[in-house]
PDB file of C-alpha atoms and ligand atoms in Angstrom:
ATOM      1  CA  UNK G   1      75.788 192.852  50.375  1.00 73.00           C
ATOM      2  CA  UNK G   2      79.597 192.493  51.192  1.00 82.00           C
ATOM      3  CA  UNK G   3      81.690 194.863  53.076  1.00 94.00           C
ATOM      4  CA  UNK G   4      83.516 196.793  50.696  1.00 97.00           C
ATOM      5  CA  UNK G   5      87.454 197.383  51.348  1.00 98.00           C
ATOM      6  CA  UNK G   6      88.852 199.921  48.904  1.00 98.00           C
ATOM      7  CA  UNK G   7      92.787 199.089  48.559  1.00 98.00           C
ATOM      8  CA  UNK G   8      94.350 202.353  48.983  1.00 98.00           C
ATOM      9  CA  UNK G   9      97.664 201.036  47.385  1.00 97.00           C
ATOM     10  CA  UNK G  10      95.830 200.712  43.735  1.00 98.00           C
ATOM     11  CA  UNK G  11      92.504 203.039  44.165  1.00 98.00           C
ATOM     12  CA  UNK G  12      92.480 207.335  45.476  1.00 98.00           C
ATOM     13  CA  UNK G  13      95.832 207.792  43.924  1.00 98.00           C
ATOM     14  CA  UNK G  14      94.422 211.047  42.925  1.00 98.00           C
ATOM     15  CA  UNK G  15      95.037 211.898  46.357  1.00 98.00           C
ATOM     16  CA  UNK G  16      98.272 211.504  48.882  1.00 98.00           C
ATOM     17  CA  UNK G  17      98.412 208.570  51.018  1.00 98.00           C
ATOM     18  CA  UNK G  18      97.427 209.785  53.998  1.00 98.00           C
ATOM     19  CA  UNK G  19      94.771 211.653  52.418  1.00 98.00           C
ATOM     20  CA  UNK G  20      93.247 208.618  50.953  1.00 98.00           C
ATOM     21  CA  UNK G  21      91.736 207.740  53.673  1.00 98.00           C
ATOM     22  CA  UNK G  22      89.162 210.885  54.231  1.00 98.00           C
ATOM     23  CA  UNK G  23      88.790 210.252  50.316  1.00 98.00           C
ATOM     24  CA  UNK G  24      87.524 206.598  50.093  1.00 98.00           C
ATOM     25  CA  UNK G  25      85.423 207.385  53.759  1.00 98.00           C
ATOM     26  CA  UNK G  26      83.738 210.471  51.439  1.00 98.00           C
ATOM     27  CA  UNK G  27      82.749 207.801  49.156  1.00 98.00           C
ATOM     28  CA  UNK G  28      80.873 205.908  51.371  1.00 97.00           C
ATOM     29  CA  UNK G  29      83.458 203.384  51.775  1.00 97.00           C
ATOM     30  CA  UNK G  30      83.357 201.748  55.687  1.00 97.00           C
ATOM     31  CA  UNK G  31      86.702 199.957  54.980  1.00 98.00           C
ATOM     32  CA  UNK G  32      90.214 200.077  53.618  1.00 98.00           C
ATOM     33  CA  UNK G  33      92.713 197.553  53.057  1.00 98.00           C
ATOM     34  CA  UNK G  34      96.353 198.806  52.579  1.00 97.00           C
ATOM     35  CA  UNK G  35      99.346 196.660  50.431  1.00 96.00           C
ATOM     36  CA  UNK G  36     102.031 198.502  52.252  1.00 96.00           C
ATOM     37  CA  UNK G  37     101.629 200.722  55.271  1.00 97.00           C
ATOM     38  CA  UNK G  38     105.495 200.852  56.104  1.00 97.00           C
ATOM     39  CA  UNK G  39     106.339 204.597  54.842  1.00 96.00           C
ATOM     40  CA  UNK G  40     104.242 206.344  57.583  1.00 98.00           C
ATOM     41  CA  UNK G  41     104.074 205.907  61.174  1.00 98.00           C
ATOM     42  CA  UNK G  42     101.405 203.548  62.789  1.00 98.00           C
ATOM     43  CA  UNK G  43     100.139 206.310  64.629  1.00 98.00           C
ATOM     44  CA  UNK G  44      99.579 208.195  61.286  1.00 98.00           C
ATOM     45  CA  UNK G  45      97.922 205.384  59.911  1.00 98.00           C
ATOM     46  CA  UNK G  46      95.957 205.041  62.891  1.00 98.00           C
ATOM     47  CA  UNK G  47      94.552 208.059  63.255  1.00 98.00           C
ATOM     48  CA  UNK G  48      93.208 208.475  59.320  1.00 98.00           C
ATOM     49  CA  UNK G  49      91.562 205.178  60.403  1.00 98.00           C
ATOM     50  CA  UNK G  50      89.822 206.516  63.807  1.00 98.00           C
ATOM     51  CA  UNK G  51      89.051 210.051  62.460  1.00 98.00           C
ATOM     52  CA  UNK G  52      87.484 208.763  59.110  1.00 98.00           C
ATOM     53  CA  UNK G  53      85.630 205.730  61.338  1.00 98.00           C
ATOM     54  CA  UNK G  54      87.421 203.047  59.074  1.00 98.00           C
ATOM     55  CA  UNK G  55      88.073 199.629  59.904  1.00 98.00           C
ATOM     56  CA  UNK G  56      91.384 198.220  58.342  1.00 98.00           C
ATOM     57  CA  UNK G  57      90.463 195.184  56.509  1.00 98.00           C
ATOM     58  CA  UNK G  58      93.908 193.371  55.751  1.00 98.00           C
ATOM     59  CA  UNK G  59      97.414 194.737  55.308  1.00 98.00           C
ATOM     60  CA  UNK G  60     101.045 193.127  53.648  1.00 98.00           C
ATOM     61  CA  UNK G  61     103.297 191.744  55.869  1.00 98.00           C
ATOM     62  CA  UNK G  62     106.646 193.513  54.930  1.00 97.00           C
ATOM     63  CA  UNK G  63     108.092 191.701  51.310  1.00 97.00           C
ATOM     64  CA  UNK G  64     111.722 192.530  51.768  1.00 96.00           C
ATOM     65  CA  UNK G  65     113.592 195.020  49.608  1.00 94.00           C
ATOM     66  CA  UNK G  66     110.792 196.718  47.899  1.00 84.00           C
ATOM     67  CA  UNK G  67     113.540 198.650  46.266  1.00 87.00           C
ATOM     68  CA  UNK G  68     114.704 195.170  44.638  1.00 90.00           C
ATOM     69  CA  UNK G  69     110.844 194.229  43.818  1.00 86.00           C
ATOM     70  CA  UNK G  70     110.945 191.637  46.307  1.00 95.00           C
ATOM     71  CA  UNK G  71     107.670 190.112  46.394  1.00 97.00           C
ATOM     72  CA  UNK G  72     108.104 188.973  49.966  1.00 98.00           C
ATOM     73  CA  UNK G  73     110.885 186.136  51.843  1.00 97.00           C
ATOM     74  CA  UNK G  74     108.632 183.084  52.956  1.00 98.00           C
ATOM     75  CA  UNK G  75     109.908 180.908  50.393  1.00 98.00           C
ATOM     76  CA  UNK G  76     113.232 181.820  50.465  1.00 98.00           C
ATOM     77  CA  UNK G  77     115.519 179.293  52.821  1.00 97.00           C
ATOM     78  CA  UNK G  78     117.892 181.957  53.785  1.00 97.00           C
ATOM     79  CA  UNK G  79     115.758 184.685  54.735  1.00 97.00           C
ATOM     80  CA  UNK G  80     113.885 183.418  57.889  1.00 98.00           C
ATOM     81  CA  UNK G  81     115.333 186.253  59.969  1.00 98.00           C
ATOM     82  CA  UNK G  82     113.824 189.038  57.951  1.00 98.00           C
ATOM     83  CA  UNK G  83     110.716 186.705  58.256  1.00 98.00           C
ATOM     84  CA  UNK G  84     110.442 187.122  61.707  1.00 98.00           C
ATOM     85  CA  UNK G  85     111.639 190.545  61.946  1.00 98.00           C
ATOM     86  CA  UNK G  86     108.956 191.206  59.304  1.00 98.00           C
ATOM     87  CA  UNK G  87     105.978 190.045  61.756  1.00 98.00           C
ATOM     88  CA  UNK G  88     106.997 192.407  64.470  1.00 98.00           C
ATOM     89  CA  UNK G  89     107.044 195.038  62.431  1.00 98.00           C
ATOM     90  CA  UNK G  90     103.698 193.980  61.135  1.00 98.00           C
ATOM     91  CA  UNK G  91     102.566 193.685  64.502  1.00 98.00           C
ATOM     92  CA  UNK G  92     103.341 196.715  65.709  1.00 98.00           C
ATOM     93  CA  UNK G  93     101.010 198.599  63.051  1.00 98.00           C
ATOM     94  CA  UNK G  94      98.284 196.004  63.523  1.00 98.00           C
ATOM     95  CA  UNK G  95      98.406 196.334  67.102  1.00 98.00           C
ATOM     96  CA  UNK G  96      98.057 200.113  66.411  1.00 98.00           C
ATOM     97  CA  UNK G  97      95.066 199.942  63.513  1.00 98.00           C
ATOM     98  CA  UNK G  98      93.295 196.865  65.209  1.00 98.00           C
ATOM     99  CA  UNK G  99      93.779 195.373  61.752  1.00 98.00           C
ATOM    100  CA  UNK G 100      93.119 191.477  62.091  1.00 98.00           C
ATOM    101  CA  UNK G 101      94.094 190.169  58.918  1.00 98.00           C
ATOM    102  CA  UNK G 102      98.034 189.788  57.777  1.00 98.00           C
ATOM    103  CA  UNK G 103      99.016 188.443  54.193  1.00 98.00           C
ATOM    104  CA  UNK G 104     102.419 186.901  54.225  1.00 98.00           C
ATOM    105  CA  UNK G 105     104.179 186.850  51.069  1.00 98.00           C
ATOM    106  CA  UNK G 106     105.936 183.737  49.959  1.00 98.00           C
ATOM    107  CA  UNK G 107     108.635 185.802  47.137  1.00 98.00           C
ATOM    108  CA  UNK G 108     110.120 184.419  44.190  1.00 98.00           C
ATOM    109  CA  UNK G 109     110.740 180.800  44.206  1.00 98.00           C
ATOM    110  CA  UNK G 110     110.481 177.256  42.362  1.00 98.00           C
ATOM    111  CA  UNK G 111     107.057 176.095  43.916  1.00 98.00           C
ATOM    112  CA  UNK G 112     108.770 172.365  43.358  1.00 98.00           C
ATOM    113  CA  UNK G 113     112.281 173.427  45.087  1.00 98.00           C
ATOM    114  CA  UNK G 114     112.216 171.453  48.248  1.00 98.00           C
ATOM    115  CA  UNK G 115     114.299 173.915  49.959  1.00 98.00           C
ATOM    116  CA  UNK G 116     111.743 176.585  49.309  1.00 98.00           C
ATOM    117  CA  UNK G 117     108.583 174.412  50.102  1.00 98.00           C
ATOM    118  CA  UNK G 118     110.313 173.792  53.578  1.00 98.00           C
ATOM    119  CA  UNK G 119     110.994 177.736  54.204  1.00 98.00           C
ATOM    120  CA  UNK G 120     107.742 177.980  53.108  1.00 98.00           C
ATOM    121  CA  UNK G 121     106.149 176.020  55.179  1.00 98.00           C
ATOM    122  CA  UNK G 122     108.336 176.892  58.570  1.00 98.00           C
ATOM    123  CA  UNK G 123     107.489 180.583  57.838  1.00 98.00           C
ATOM    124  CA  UNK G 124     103.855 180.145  57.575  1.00 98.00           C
ATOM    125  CA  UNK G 125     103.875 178.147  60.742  1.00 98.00           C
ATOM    126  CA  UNK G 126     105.617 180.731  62.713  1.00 98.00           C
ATOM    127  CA  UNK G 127     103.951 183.386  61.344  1.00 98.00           C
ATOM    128  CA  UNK G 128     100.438 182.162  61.912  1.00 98.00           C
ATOM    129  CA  UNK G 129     101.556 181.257  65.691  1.00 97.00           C
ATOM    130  CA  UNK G 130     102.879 184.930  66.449  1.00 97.00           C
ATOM    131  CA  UNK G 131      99.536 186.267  65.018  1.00 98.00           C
ATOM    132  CA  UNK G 132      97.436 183.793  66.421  1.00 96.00           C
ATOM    133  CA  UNK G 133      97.864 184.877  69.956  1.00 90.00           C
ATOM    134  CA  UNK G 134      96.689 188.153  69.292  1.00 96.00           C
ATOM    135  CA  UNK G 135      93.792 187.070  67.723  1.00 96.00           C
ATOM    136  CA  UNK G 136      95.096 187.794  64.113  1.00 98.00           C
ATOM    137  CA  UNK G 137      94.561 185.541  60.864  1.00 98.00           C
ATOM    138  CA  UNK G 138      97.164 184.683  58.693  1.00 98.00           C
ATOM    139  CA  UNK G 139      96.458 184.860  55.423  1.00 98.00           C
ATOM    140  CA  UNK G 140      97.587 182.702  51.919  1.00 98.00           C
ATOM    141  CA  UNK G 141      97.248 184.339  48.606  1.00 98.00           C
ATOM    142  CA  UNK G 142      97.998 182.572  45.768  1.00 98.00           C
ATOM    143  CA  UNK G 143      99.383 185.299  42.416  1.00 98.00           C
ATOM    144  CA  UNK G 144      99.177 184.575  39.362  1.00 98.00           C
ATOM    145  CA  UNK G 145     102.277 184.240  37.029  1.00 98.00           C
ATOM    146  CA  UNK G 146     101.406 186.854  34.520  1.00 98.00           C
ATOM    147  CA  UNK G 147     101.493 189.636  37.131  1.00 97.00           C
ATOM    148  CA  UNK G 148     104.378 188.517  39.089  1.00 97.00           C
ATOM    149  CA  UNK G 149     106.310 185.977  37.102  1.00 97.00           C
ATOM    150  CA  UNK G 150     108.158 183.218  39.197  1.00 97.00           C
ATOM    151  CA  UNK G 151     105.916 183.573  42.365  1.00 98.00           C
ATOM    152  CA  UNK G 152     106.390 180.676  44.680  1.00 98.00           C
ATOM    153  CA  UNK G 153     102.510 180.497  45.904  1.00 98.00           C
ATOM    154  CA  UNK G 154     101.098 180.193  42.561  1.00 98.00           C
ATOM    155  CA  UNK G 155      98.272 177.522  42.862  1.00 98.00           C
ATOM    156  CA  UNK G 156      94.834 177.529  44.937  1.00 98.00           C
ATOM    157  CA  UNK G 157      95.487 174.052  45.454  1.00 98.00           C
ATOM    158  CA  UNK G 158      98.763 174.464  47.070  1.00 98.00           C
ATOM    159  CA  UNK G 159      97.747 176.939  49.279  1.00 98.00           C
ATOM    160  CA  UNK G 160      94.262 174.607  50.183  1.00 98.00           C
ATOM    161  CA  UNK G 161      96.919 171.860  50.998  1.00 98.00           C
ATOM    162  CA  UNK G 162      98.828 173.781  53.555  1.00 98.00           C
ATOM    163  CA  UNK G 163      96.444 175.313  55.235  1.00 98.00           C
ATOM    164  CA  UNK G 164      94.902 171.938  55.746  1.00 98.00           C
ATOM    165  CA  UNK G 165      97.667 170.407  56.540  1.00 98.00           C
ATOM    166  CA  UNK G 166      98.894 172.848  59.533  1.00 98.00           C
ATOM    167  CA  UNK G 167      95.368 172.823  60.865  1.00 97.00           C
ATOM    168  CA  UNK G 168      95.807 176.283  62.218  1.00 98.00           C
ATOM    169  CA  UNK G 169      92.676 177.915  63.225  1.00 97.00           C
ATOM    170  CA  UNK G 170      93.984 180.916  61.985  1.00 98.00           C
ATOM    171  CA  UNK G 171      95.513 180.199  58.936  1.00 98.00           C
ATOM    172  CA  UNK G 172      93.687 181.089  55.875  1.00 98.00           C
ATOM    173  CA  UNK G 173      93.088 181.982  52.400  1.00 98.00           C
ATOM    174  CA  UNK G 174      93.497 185.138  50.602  1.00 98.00           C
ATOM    175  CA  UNK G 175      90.560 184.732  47.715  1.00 98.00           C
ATOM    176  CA  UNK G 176      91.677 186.974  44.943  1.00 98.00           C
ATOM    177  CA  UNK G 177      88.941 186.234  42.393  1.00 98.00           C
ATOM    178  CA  UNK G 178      91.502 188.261  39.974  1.00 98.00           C
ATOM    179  CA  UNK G 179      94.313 185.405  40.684  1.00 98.00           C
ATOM    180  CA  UNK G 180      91.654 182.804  40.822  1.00 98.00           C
ATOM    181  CA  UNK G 181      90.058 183.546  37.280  1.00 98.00           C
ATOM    182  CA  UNK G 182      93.744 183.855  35.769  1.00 98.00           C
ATOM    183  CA  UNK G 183      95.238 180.847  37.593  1.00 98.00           C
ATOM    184  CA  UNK G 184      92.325 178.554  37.452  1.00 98.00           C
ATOM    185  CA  UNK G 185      89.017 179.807  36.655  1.00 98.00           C
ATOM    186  CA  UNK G 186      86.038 177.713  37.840  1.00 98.00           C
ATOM    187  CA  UNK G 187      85.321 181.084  40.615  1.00 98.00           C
ATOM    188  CA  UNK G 188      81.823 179.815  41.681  1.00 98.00           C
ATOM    189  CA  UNK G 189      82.629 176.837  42.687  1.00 98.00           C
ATOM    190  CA  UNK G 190      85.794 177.628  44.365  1.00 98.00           C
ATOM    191  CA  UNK G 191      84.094 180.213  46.365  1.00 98.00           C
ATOM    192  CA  UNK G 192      81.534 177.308  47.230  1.00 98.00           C
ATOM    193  CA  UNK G 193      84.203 174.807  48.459  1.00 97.00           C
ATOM    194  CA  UNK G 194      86.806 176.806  49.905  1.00 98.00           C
ATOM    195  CA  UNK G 195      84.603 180.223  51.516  1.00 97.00           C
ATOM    196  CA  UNK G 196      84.945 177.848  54.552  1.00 97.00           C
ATOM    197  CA  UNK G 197      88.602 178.848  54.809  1.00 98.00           C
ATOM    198  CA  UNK G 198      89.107 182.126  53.023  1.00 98.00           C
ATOM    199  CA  UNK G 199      89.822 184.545  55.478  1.00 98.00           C
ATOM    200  CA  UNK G 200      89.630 187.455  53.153  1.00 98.00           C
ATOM    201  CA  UNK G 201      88.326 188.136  49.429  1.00 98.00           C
ATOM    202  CA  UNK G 202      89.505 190.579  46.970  1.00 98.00           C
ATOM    203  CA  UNK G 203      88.187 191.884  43.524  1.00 98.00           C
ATOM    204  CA  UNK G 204      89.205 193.490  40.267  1.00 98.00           C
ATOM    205  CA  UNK G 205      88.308 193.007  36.596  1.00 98.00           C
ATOM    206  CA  UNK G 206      90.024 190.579  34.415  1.00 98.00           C
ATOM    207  CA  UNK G 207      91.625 190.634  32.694  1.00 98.00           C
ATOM    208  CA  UNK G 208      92.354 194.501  32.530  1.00 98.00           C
ATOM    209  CA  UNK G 209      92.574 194.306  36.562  1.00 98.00           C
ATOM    210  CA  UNK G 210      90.389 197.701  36.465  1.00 98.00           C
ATOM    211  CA  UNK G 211      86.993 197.785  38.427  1.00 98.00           C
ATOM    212  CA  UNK G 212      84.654 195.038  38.734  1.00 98.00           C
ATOM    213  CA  UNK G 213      83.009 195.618  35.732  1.00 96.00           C
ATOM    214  CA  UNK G 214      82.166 193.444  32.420  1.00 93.00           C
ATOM    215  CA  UNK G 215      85.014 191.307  31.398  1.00 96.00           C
ATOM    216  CA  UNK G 216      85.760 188.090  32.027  1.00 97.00           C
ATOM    217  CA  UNK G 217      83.834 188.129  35.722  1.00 98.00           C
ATOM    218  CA  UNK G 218      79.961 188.614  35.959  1.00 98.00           C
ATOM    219  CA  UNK G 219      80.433 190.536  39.743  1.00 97.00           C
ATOM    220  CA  UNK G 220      76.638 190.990  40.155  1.00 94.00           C
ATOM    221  CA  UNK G 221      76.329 187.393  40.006  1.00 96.00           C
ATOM    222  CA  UNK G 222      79.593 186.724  42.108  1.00 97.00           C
ATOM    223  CA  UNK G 223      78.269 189.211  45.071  1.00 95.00           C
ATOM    224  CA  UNK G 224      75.177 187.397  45.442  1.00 95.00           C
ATOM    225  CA  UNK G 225      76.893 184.542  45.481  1.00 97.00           C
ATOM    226  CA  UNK G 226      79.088 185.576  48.821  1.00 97.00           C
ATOM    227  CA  UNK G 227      75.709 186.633  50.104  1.00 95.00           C
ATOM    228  CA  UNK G 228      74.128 182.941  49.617  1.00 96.00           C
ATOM    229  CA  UNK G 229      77.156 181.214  51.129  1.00 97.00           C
ATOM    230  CA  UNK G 230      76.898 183.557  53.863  1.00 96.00           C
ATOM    231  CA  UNK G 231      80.277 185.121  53.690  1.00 97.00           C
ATOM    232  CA  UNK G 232      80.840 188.103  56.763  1.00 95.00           C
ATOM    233  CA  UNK G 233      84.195 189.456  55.569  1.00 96.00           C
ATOM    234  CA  UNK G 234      85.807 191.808  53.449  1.00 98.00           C
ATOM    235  CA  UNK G 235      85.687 192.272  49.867  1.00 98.00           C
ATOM    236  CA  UNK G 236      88.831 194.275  48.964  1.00 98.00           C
ATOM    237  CA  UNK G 237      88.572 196.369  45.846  1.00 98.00           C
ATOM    238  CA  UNK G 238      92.437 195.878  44.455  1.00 98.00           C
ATOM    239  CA  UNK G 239      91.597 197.410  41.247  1.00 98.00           C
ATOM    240  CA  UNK G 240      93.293 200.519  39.281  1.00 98.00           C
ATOM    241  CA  UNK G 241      90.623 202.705  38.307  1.00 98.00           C
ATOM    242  CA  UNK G 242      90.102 203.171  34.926  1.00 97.00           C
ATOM    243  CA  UNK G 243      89.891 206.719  34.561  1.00 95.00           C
ATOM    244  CA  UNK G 244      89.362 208.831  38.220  1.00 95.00           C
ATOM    245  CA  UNK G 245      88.561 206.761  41.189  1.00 98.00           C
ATOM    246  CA  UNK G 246      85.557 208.625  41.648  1.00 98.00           C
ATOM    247  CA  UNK G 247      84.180 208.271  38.084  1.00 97.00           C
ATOM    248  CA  UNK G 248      84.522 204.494  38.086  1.00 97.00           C
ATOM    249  CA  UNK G 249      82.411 204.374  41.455  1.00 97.00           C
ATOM    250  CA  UNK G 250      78.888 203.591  39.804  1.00 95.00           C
ATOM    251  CA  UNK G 251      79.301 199.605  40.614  1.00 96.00           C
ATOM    252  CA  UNK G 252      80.036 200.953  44.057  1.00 95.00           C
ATOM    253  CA  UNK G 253      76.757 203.222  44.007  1.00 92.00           C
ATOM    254  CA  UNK G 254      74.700 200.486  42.586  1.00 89.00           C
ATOM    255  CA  UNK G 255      75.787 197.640  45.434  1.00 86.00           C
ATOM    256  CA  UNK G 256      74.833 199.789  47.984  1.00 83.00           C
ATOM    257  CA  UNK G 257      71.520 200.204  46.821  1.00 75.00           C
ATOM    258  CA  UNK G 258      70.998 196.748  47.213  1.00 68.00           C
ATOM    259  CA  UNK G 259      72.089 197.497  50.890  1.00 65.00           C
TER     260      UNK G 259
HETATM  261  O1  LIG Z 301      96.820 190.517  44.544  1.00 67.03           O
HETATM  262  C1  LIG Z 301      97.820 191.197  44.878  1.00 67.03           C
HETATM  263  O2  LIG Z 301      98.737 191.537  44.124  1.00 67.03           O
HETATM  264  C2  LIG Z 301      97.867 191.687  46.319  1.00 67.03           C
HETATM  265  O3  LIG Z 301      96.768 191.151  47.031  1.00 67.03           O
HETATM  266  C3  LIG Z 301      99.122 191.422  47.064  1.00 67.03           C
HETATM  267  O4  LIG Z 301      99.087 191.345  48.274  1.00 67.03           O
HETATM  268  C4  LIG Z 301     100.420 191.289  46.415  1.00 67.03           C
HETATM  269  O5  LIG Z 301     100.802 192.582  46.038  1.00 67.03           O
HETATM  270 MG1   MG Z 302      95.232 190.381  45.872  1.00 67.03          MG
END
């Protein structure tokens, strides 16, 4: 059975932040994954992590003016300094959580702009090679343009290119079977051909992006499937409950029977 990750950004909202972590460890959850830690201290995070035993799956690098709804600065040619202000900052709170997985936004750009592919790609680089020496991955994920219109990172295959093409052992991809099954479908067989670089995978109904449950997605089937290919990571849970958190657990229950 995969290790479970519930995202405190979307799930425990019944709760304060903070508080979210004793929460999702009450419900038998063993790890979190976070979309934005930035409005509380490192330490703060920190110790909800160590007192609840939690690991910290995955985290967002900062995505610029969140006040704007900037979606992140990757992509965008004149924002490399916030880039690379952004990874210390990010640093700092992994260093502090022992989270080892970053997600660096690309923003809003034309994924055919030149301009924007070349920011892109000199931001990933530099990105991955700050994390890299601390033993961090780097992580892709592609969005779908329903939920965030005019995101630059908008393809699978885009994202497979780069990654191959930097050949950086730890640069990899965010599998958001949500973005996947909008974007593309064909899930499966994705998961079969690129689990060898996903670094992280993530989960949520679609298309009502609520738990993993009915729908478009057959989860039972899709779980068992990261179990035959052998996959050791996190499965983040970036779903808004339906109704209370707790209520729309019984997937959760039923998994971990199979545990
Ligand atoms: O799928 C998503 O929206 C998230 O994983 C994310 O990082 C962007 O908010
Ligand atoms: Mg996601």
């Amino acid at each position: 059975m995969p290790i479970f990750a519930a995202n405190l950004t979307l799930m425990f909202n019944e709760w304060s932040f903070l508080d979210r972590f004793d929460a999702a460890a009450d419900a038998g959850f063993r790890a979190v994954e976070l979309q934005f830690p930035y409005d509380h201290a490192p330490d703060a995070v920190a110790a909800r992590l160590e007192r609840n035993g939690l690991t910290l799956a995955l985290f967002n690098m900062p995505p610029g003016d969140r006040t704007a709804a900037e979606r992140g600065l990757a992509a965008l040619p004149d924002r490399f300094d916030e880039v690379r202000t952004g990874v210390d900052t990010a640093l700092r709170y992994a260093e502090a959580t022992g989270c080892r997985r970053l997600h660096l936004m690309s923003g809003l750009a034309d994924a055919a702009d030149p301009a924007a592919q070349a920011a892109y790609r000199r931001a990933v680089a530099y990105a991955a090679s700050a994390l890299g020496g601390r033993g961090i991955d780097l992580l892709l994920e592609p969005i779908n343009g329903r939920d965030v219109p005019g995101y630059f990172l908008n393809s699978f295959t885009a994202a497979e290119r780069l990654i191959a093409d930097l050949g950086l052992s730890n640069l990899k991809l965010q599998f958001d079977l949500y973005h996947r099954q909008i974007l593309h479908g064909d899930v499966a067989m994705a998961l079969r051909r690129l689990l060898p670089v996903t670094g992280h995978v993530q989960i949520a109904s679609v298309p009502s992006r609520h738990e993993p449950v009915g729908e478009e997605l057959n989860y039972p089937f899709l779980f068992a499937e990261l179990d035959r290919l052998g996959y050791r990571g996190f499965v983040g849970c970036e779903y808004r409950p339906r109704a209370g958190t707790l209520d729309g657990l019984g997937w959760f229950a039923s998994q971990r029977k199979t545990e």
